[in-house]
């Protein structure tokens, strides 16, 4: 029944539109000073992510039982996981910025995981969202670097033990490699989430096209892909937090 | 567990000598914990799984893409501004690729160091196990 309806909606056997799921829809149109401030489906899901993440943390931290219950042990596991990550990669000094990394990790993890629910909207599949997060990390880390080292932080761009005549070539490369960080951080998360979700829809359209006879094979593949996507959803949140703490380490300790 | 926690808190509120003692006990416990972790089966250690290898592969690929994209974008902007197409585009694509390689190289170095440290730790942990097994 559902298969018939869905394939009826597709155009000329071309299957579903894999990009339709990323469409931004205005839920509450709003214009202020000629700028579009509409409350969109993306904003709605960001709000849901923030509320659910906060709820888990508040409920998990409410009882503070010595022997944790289910929710508390989830919260504690997440806390210890990220705390270990920050300690291993940015040192004990980096733990001062643990709340920042933890917030990033939980937000991205929840956004990715909620995106796995059929019919939901994956916030992190839009490059503007992931890039905004990456720029936030970049600005905060650079700010910490300058606050801690002053203008000496610029020495990060001058490798030691290099003959002077090579510096005009190496300093621009160092500067560019520093500015690549927010781009690679943002592109990685966005590309992984978008590619995965597109692949799911493409395989789903194979199921619809091949019907009851041949549709079982892509259906089996889809089950596997779904499992892979859950793994990637976690992995990308982890990688984002990991790289943020590695960059933090560079800003705090200034050696490569 | 509950008992030690309670007494630790009470001592913290008492004289500073007791506090130092409590801290020393905490530190001794930390050392014991570290030793226990080292003796643990290294195969079960988190982070050493294939999922982090997958993350690594993604990371290297996107680093290159981001480097080329950023270099190309800066070069294109400069060219449009100065009207010197395609001089800066070519220069900055080269710089972007070089910058990406620098990042990848550093990342590989870091991973190599981590893998070596891990191997050393495992080797150190294995030796006492073997002598125990022999006796």
Short mmCIF file of C-alpha atoms in Angstrom, two decimals:
data_model
loop_
_atom_site.label_atom_id
_atom_site.label_comp_id
_atom_site.label_asym_id
_atom_site.label_seq_id
_atom_site.Cartn_x
_atom_site.Cartn_y
_atom_site.Cartn_z
CA UNK A 1 0.00 0.00 0.00
CA UNK A 2 2.65 2.44 1.06
CA UNK A 3 4.89 1.22 -1.73
CA UNK A 4 2.19 1.90 -4.32
CA UNK A 5 1.58 5.38 -2.99
CA UNK A 6 5.24 6.29 -2.91
CA UNK A 7 6.02 4.96 -6.37
CA UNK A 8 2.92 6.71 -7.70
CA UNK A 9 4.38 9.99 -6.45
CA UNK A 10 7.71 9.43 -8.19
CA UNK A 11 8.19 10.81 -11.69
CA UNK A 12 8.49 8.34 -14.55
CA UNK A 13 10.28 5.55 -12.67
CA UNK A 14 13.15 7.82 -11.68
CA UNK A 15 12.48 6.98 -8.03
CA UNK A 16 12.36 9.44 -5.17
CA UNK A 17 14.17 12.72 -5.20
CA UNK A 18 17.17 12.12 -2.90
CA UNK A 19 17.51 15.85 -2.22
CA UNK A 20 13.94 16.42 -1.13
CA UNK A 21 14.75 15.44 2.47
CA UNK A 22 17.14 18.39 2.80
CA UNK A 23 14.59 20.99 1.75
CA UNK A 24 14.20 23.89 4.17
CA UNK A 25 10.56 24.75 4.86
CA UNK A 26 9.35 27.83 6.65
CA UNK A 27 7.08 26.89 9.52
CA UNK A 28 6.59 30.39 10.94
CA UNK A 29 7.47 32.96 8.25
CA UNK A 30 9.12 35.99 9.81
CA UNK A 31 10.81 39.00 8.26
CA UNK A 32 12.79 41.54 10.26
CA UNK A 33 14.50 44.48 8.51
CA UNK A 34 14.27 42.70 5.18
CA UNK A 35 16.08 39.64 6.51
CA UNK A 36 14.50 36.22 6.60
CA UNK A 37 14.20 35.15 10.23
CA UNK A 38 11.61 32.45 9.58
CA UNK A 39 11.33 29.56 11.99
CA UNK A 40 12.15 26.67 9.68
CA UNK A 41 12.07 22.90 10.00
CA UNK A 42 15.83 23.09 10.57
CA UNK A 43 15.34 25.50 13.47
CA UNK A 44 12.58 23.25 14.82
CA UNK A 45 14.86 20.21 14.86
CA UNK A 46 17.71 22.20 16.39
CA UNK A 47 15.32 23.17 19.18
CA UNK A 48 14.26 19.54 19.61
CA UNK A 49 17.92 18.49 19.74
CA UNK A 50 18.72 21.13 22.36
CA UNK A 51 15.68 20.25 24.48
CA UNK A 52 16.25 16.48 24.37
CA UNK A 53 19.97 16.84 25.10
CA UNK A 54 19.31 19.17 28.04
CA UNK A 55 16.56 16.87 29.29
CA UNK A 56 18.89 13.87 29.30
CA UNK A 57 21.54 15.80 31.20
CA UNK A 58 19.13 17.32 33.73
CA UNK A 59 17.30 14.06 34.40
CA UNK A 60 20.58 12.15 34.50
CA UNK A 61 22.16 14.54 36.99
CA UNK A 62 19.06 14.97 39.16
CA UNK A 63 19.38 12.04 41.53
CA UNK A 64 23.16 11.83 41.80
CA UNK A 65 22.83 8.30 43.10
CA UNK A 66 26.00 6.48 44.07
CA UNK A 67 24.80 3.50 42.08
CA UNK A 68 23.51 5.13 38.90
CA UNK A 69 20.21 4.25 37.32
CA UNK A 70 19.79 3.86 33.57
CA UNK A 71 19.59 7.53 32.63
CA UNK A 72 22.30 8.56 35.05
CA UNK A 73 24.69 5.94 33.73
CA UNK A 74 24.12 7.14 30.16
CA UNK A 75 24.90 10.68 31.28
CA UNK A 76 27.96 9.56 33.21
CA UNK A 77 29.25 7.49 30.30
CA UNK A 78 28.93 10.48 27.97
CA UNK A 79 30.66 12.72 30.51
CA UNK A 80 33.53 10.33 31.10
CA UNK A 81 33.94 9.62 27.40
CA UNK A 82 34.34 13.30 26.52
CA UNK A 83 36.38 14.07 29.64
CA UNK A 84 38.81 11.30 28.69
CA UNK A 85 38.92 12.59 25.13
CA UNK A 86 39.76 16.12 26.22
CA UNK A 87 42.32 14.93 28.82
CA UNK A 88 44.10 12.65 26.34
CA UNK A 89 44.29 15.23 23.56
CA UNK A 90 44.47 18.62 25.25
CA UNK A 91 45.97 17.67 28.62
CA UNK A 92 44.64 18.48 32.09
CA UNK A 93 44.78 22.17 31.20
CA UNK A 94 42.31 21.52 28.41
CA UNK A 95 39.72 20.29 30.92
CA UNK A 96 38.94 23.94 31.69
CA UNK A 97 37.27 24.02 28.28
CA UNK A 98 35.53 20.69 28.76
CA UNK A 99 32.02 22.25 28.85
CA UNK A 100 32.56 23.70 25.38
CA UNK A 101 33.71 20.41 23.83
CA UNK A 102 31.03 18.46 25.67
CA UNK A 103 28.27 20.76 24.42
CA UNK A 104 29.53 20.45 20.85
CA UNK A 105 29.73 16.67 21.12
CA UNK A 106 26.27 16.22 22.62
CA UNK A 107 24.64 18.66 20.19
CA UNK A 108 26.17 17.00 17.12
CA UNK A 109 25.53 13.51 18.44
CA UNK A 110 21.86 14.26 19.11
CA UNK A 111 21.44 16.04 15.77
CA UNK A 112 22.98 13.10 13.91
CA UNK A 113 21.08 10.45 15.84
CA UNK A 114 17.70 12.20 15.65
CA UNK A 115 18.32 12.51 11.91
CA UNK A 116 18.24 8.70 11.76
CA UNK A 117 14.56 8.69 12.72
CA UNK A 118 12.54 8.31 9.50
CA UNK A 119 10.75 11.52 8.57
CA UNK A 120 12.94 13.70 10.76
CA UNK A 121 15.23 16.45 9.54
CA UNK A 122 19.01 16.09 9.87
CA UNK A 123 20.28 19.46 11.02
CA UNK A 124 23.91 18.55 10.41
CA UNK A 125 23.29 17.70 6.73
CA UNK A 126 23.38 21.42 5.91
CA UNK A 127 26.84 22.85 5.40
CA UNK A 128 25.88 26.21 6.85
CA UNK A 129 25.09 24.59 10.21
CA UNK A 130 28.25 22.49 10.37
CA UNK A 131 30.36 25.37 9.09
CA UNK A 132 28.92 27.69 11.74
CA UNK A 133 29.89 25.14 14.40
CA UNK A 134 33.37 24.81 12.87
CA UNK A 135 33.86 28.59 12.74
CA UNK A 136 32.76 28.77 16.37
CA UNK A 137 35.49 26.25 17.30
CA UNK A 138 38.02 28.13 15.17
CA UNK A 139 37.25 31.52 16.72
CA UNK A 140 37.17 30.20 20.29
CA UNK A 141 40.41 28.24 19.89
CA UNK A 142 42.21 31.14 18.21
CA UNK A 143 40.91 33.47 20.93
CA UNK A 144 42.22 31.13 23.64
CA UNK A 145 45.59 31.00 21.85
CA UNK A 146 45.94 34.77 21.71
CA UNK A 147 44.62 35.24 25.24
CA UNK A 148 47.18 32.78 26.60
CA UNK A 149 50.25 33.64 24.52
CA UNK A 150 49.56 37.15 23.25
CA UNK A 151 51.22 37.97 19.94
CA UNK A 152 53.66 35.10 20.55
CA UNK A 153 50.83 32.90 19.31
CA UNK A 154 51.78 34.00 15.78
CA UNK A 155 54.97 31.96 16.19
CA UNK A 156 52.72 28.98 15.47
CA UNK A 157 53.09 29.96 11.82
CA UNK A 158 56.89 30.01 11.91
CA UNK A 159 58.35 26.50 12.10
CA UNK A 160 61.61 26.27 14.08
CA UNK A 161 64.90 25.21 12.58
CA UNK A 162 64.10 26.44 9.09
CA UNK A 163 66.57 28.53 7.05
CA UNK A 164 65.40 32.12 6.58
CA UNK A 165 65.08 32.01 2.81
CA UNK A 166 62.44 29.28 3.06
CA UNK A 167 60.19 31.29 5.37
CA UNK A 168 58.41 33.29 2.62
CA UNK A 169 57.23 29.94 1.25
CA UNK A 170 56.57 28.10 4.52
CA UNK A 171 54.72 30.82 6.44
CA UNK A 172 51.91 31.10 3.85
CA UNK A 173 51.60 27.31 3.84
CA UNK A 174 51.39 27.28 7.64
CA UNK A 175 48.81 30.06 7.62
CA UNK A 176 46.71 28.26 5.03
CA UNK A 177 46.98 24.96 6.86
CA UNK A 178 45.67 26.78 9.95
CA UNK A 179 42.76 28.29 8.05
CA UNK A 180 41.89 24.94 6.44
CA UNK A 181 40.81 23.67 9.87
CA UNK A 182 37.31 25.17 10.03
CA UNK A 183 36.65 24.16 6.42
CA UNK A 184 37.70 20.55 6.85
CA UNK A 185 35.86 20.38 10.17
CA UNK A 186 32.64 21.70 8.64
CA UNK A 187 32.86 19.86 5.32
CA UNK A 188 33.58 16.50 6.95
CA UNK A 189 30.50 16.50 9.15
CA UNK A 190 28.22 17.88 6.44
CA UNK A 191 29.50 15.55 3.69
CA UNK A 192 29.21 12.45 5.84
CA UNK A 193 25.68 13.19 6.96
CA UNK A 194 24.40 14.32 3.57
CA UNK A 195 26.01 11.49 1.60
CA UNK A 196 24.69 8.88 4.01
CA UNK A 197 21.14 10.17 3.94
CA UNK A 198 21.16 10.50 0.16
CA UNK A 199 22.42 6.94 -0.17
CA UNK A 200 19.56 5.71 2.01
CA UNK A 201 16.97 7.40 -0.21
CA UNK A 202 18.63 6.12 -3.39
CA UNK A 203 18.50 2.55 -2.11
CA UNK A 204 14.94 3.09 -0.92
CA UNK A 205 14.00 4.15 -4.45
CA UNK A 206 15.64 0.95 -5.77
CA UNK A 207 13.32 -0.99 -3.49
CA UNK A 208 10.32 0.84 -4.92
CA UNK A 209 11.44 0.45 -8.54
CA UNK A 210 12.16 -3.27 -8.30
CA UNK A 211 8.96 -3.93 -6.35
CA UNK A 212 8.01 -7.15 -4.59
CA UNK A 213 10.06 -9.31 -6.98
CA UNK A 214 13.55 -7.83 -6.86
CA UNK A 215 13.22 -5.23 -4.13
CA UNK A 216 14.43 -7.50 -1.36
CA UNK A 217 18.11 -7.21 -2.19
CA UNK A 218 18.32 -3.40 -1.89
CA UNK A 219 16.14 -3.70 1.22
CA UNK A 220 18.75 -5.94 2.84
CA UNK A 221 21.48 -3.51 1.79
CA UNK A 222 19.44 -0.69 3.34
CA UNK A 223 19.32 -2.45 6.69
CA UNK A 224 23.10 -2.67 6.63
CA UNK A 225 23.41 0.95 5.50
CA UNK A 226 21.20 2.05 8.37
CA UNK A 227 23.51 0.34 10.84
CA UNK A 228 26.50 1.98 9.16
CA UNK A 229 24.78 5.36 9.34
CA UNK A 230 24.22 5.01 13.08
CA UNK A 231 27.91 4.24 13.44
CA UNK A 232 28.83 7.27 11.31
CA UNK A 233 26.42 9.48 13.24
CA UNK A 234 28.34 8.66 16.41
CA UNK A 235 31.74 8.67 14.73
CA UNK A 236 31.37 12.12 13.23
CA UNK A 237 30.32 13.62 16.54
CA UNK A 238 33.37 11.94 18.07
CA UNK A 239 35.70 13.17 15.31
CA UNK A 240 34.39 16.72 15.65
CA UNK A 241 35.01 16.70 19.40
CA UNK A 242 38.39 15.00 18.92
CA UNK A 243 39.63 17.56 16.40
CA UNK A 244 38.31 20.44 18.51
CA UNK A 245 40.34 19.21 21.46
CA UNK A 246 43.42 18.66 19.26
CA UNK A 247 43.15 22.26 18.03
CA UNK A 248 42.64 23.35 21.62
CA UNK A 249 45.86 21.53 22.52
CA UNK A 250 47.74 23.45 19.80
CA UNK A 251 46.40 26.72 21.16
CA UNK A 252 47.29 25.84 24.77
CA UNK A 253 50.69 24.28 24.28
CA UNK A 254 51.79 25.67 20.90
CA UNK A 255 53.87 22.81 19.59
CA UNK A 256 53.24 20.41 16.80
CA UNK B 1 32.21 2.54 48.43
CA UNK B 2 29.65 4.64 50.31
CA UNK B 3 31.65 4.42 53.51
CA UNK B 4 34.95 5.59 52.07
CA UNK B 5 33.17 8.45 50.30
CA UNK B 6 31.58 9.63 53.56
CA UNK B 7 34.78 9.47 55.58
CA UNK B 8 36.68 11.27 52.80
CA UNK B 9 34.21 14.14 52.93
CA UNK B 10 34.36 14.40 56.70
CA UNK B 11 38.12 14.51 56.69
CA UNK B 12 38.10 17.22 54.06
CA UNK B 13 36.10 19.39 56.45
CA UNK B 14 38.47 18.61 59.33
CA UNK B 15 42.08 19.73 59.79
CA UNK B 16 44.38 20.27 56.80
CA UNK B 17 46.63 17.39 57.89
CA UNK B 18 43.71 15.05 57.40
CA UNK B 19 43.01 16.69 54.07
CA UNK B 20 46.55 16.05 52.89
CA UNK B 21 46.24 12.46 54.05
CA UNK B 22 43.00 12.05 52.13
CA UNK B 23 44.59 13.53 49.04
CA UNK B 24 47.52 11.16 49.36
CA UNK B 25 45.11 8.23 49.59
CA UNK B 26 43.31 9.51 46.51
CA UNK B 27 46.60 9.74 44.64
CA UNK B 28 47.58 6.21 45.70
CA UNK B 29 44.21 4.99 44.47
CA UNK B 30 44.82 6.81 41.16
CA UNK B 31 48.14 5.01 40.77
CA UNK B 32 46.52 1.67 41.49
CA UNK B 33 43.80 2.45 38.96
CA UNK B 34 46.39 3.37 36.32
CA UNK B 35 48.29 0.15 36.96
CA UNK B 36 45.08 -1.87 36.71
CA UNK B 37 44.22 -0.17 33.42
CA UNK B 38 47.66 -0.96 32.06
CA UNK B 39 47.26 -4.63 32.93
CA UNK B 40 43.90 -4.75 31.25
CA UNK B 41 43.57 -6.62 27.98
CA UNK B 42 44.82 -4.11 25.39
CA UNK B 43 42.47 -5.54 22.75
CA UNK B 44 39.51 -4.28 24.74
CA UNK B 45 40.78 -0.73 24.99
CA UNK B 46 38.34 1.73 23.43
CA UNK B 47 39.49 3.91 20.55
CA UNK B 48 41.74 1.25 19.04
CA UNK B 49 38.87 -0.18 17.03
CA UNK B 50 38.32 -0.10 13.30
CA UNK B 51 35.78 2.71 13.70
CA UNK B 52 38.57 5.16 14.50
CA UNK B 53 40.39 3.95 11.38
CA UNK B 54 37.28 4.78 9.37
CA UNK B 55 37.27 8.24 10.94
CA UNK B 56 40.92 8.63 10.06
CA UNK B 57 40.33 7.79 6.40
CA UNK B 58 37.49 10.32 6.20
CA UNK B 59 39.64 12.88 7.88
CA UNK B 60 42.52 12.63 5.42
CA UNK B 61 40.17 12.79 2.41
CA UNK B 62 38.29 15.86 3.63
CA UNK B 63 41.50 17.60 4.62
CA UNK B 64 42.64 17.50 0.99
CA UNK B 65 39.25 18.58 -0.36
CA UNK B 66 39.06 21.44 2.13
CA UNK B 67 42.61 22.56 1.33
CA UNK B 68 42.01 22.67 -2.41
CA UNK B 69 38.61 24.34 -1.98
CA UNK B 70 39.94 27.03 0.38
CA UNK B 71 43.03 27.69 -1.76
CA UNK B 72 40.96 27.83 -4.93
CA UNK B 73 38.44 30.18 -3.31
CA UNK B 74 41.07 32.62 -2.00
CA UNK B 75 42.87 32.59 -5.36
CA UNK B 76 39.64 33.16 -7.26
CA UNK B 77 38.71 36.09 -5.00
CA UNK B 78 42.14 37.71 -5.40
CA UNK B 79 42.01 37.24 -9.17
CA UNK B 80 38.55 38.77 -9.37
CA UNK B 81 39.71 41.68 -7.25
CA UNK B 82 43.01 42.32 -9.07
CA UNK B 83 41.94 41.10 -12.52
CA UNK B 84 44.90 38.76 -12.82
CA UNK B 85 43.16 35.52 -13.70
CA UNK B 86 44.52 32.82 -13.39
CA UNK B 87 47.74 33.73 -11.57
CA UNK B 88 46.55 33.72 -7.95
CA UNK B 89 44.15 30.86 -8.54
CA UNK B 90 47.06 28.61 -9.50
CA UNK B 91 49.31 29.87 -6.70
CA UNK B 92 46.68 29.41 -4.01
CA UNK B 93 45.53 26.01 -5.21
CA UNK B 94 49.17 24.95 -4.83
CA UNK B 95 49.38 26.54 -1.37
CA UNK B 96 46.07 24.97 -0.36
CA UNK B 97 47.26 21.52 -1.38
CA UNK B 98 50.56 22.07 0.45
CA UNK B 99 48.69 23.23 3.56
CA UNK B 100 46.46 20.17 3.41
CA UNK B 101 49.51 17.93 3.13
CA UNK B 102 51.08 19.68 6.14
CA UNK B 103 47.94 18.93 8.18
CA UNK B 104 47.81 15.33 7.01
CA UNK B 105 51.52 14.88 7.71
CA UNK B 106 51.13 16.20 11.25
CA UNK B 107 48.09 14.03 11.80
CA UNK B 108 49.97 10.95 10.59
CA UNK B 109 52.89 11.81 12.87
CA UNK B 110 50.57 12.13 15.84
CA UNK B 111 48.94 8.80 15.06
CA UNK B 112 52.30 7.14 14.59
CA UNK B 113 53.44 8.42 17.99
CA UNK B 114 50.21 7.21 19.59
CA UNK B 115 50.51 3.79 17.98
CA UNK B 116 54.13 3.47 19.12
CA UNK B 117 53.23 4.50 22.68
CA UNK B 118 50.45 1.94 22.63
CA UNK B 119 52.79 -0.79 21.37
CA UNK B 120 55.36 0.08 24.07
CA UNK B 121 52.68 -0.03 26.75
CA UNK B 122 51.45 -3.38 25.53
CA UNK B 123 54.97 -4.80 25.42
CA UNK B 124 55.63 -3.53 28.95
CA UNK B 125 52.37 -5.00 30.17
CA UNK B 126 52.99 -8.36 28.54
CA UNK B 127 56.39 -9.11 30.11
CA UNK B 128 55.24 -9.45 33.75
CA UNK B 129 52.27 -11.49 32.55
CA UNK B 130 54.60 -13.98 30.94
CA UNK B 131 56.78 -14.42 34.03
CA UNK B 132 53.66 -14.96 36.11
CA UNK B 133 52.44 -17.56 33.68
CA UNK B 134 55.82 -19.35 33.76
CA UNK B 135 55.79 -19.71 37.50
#
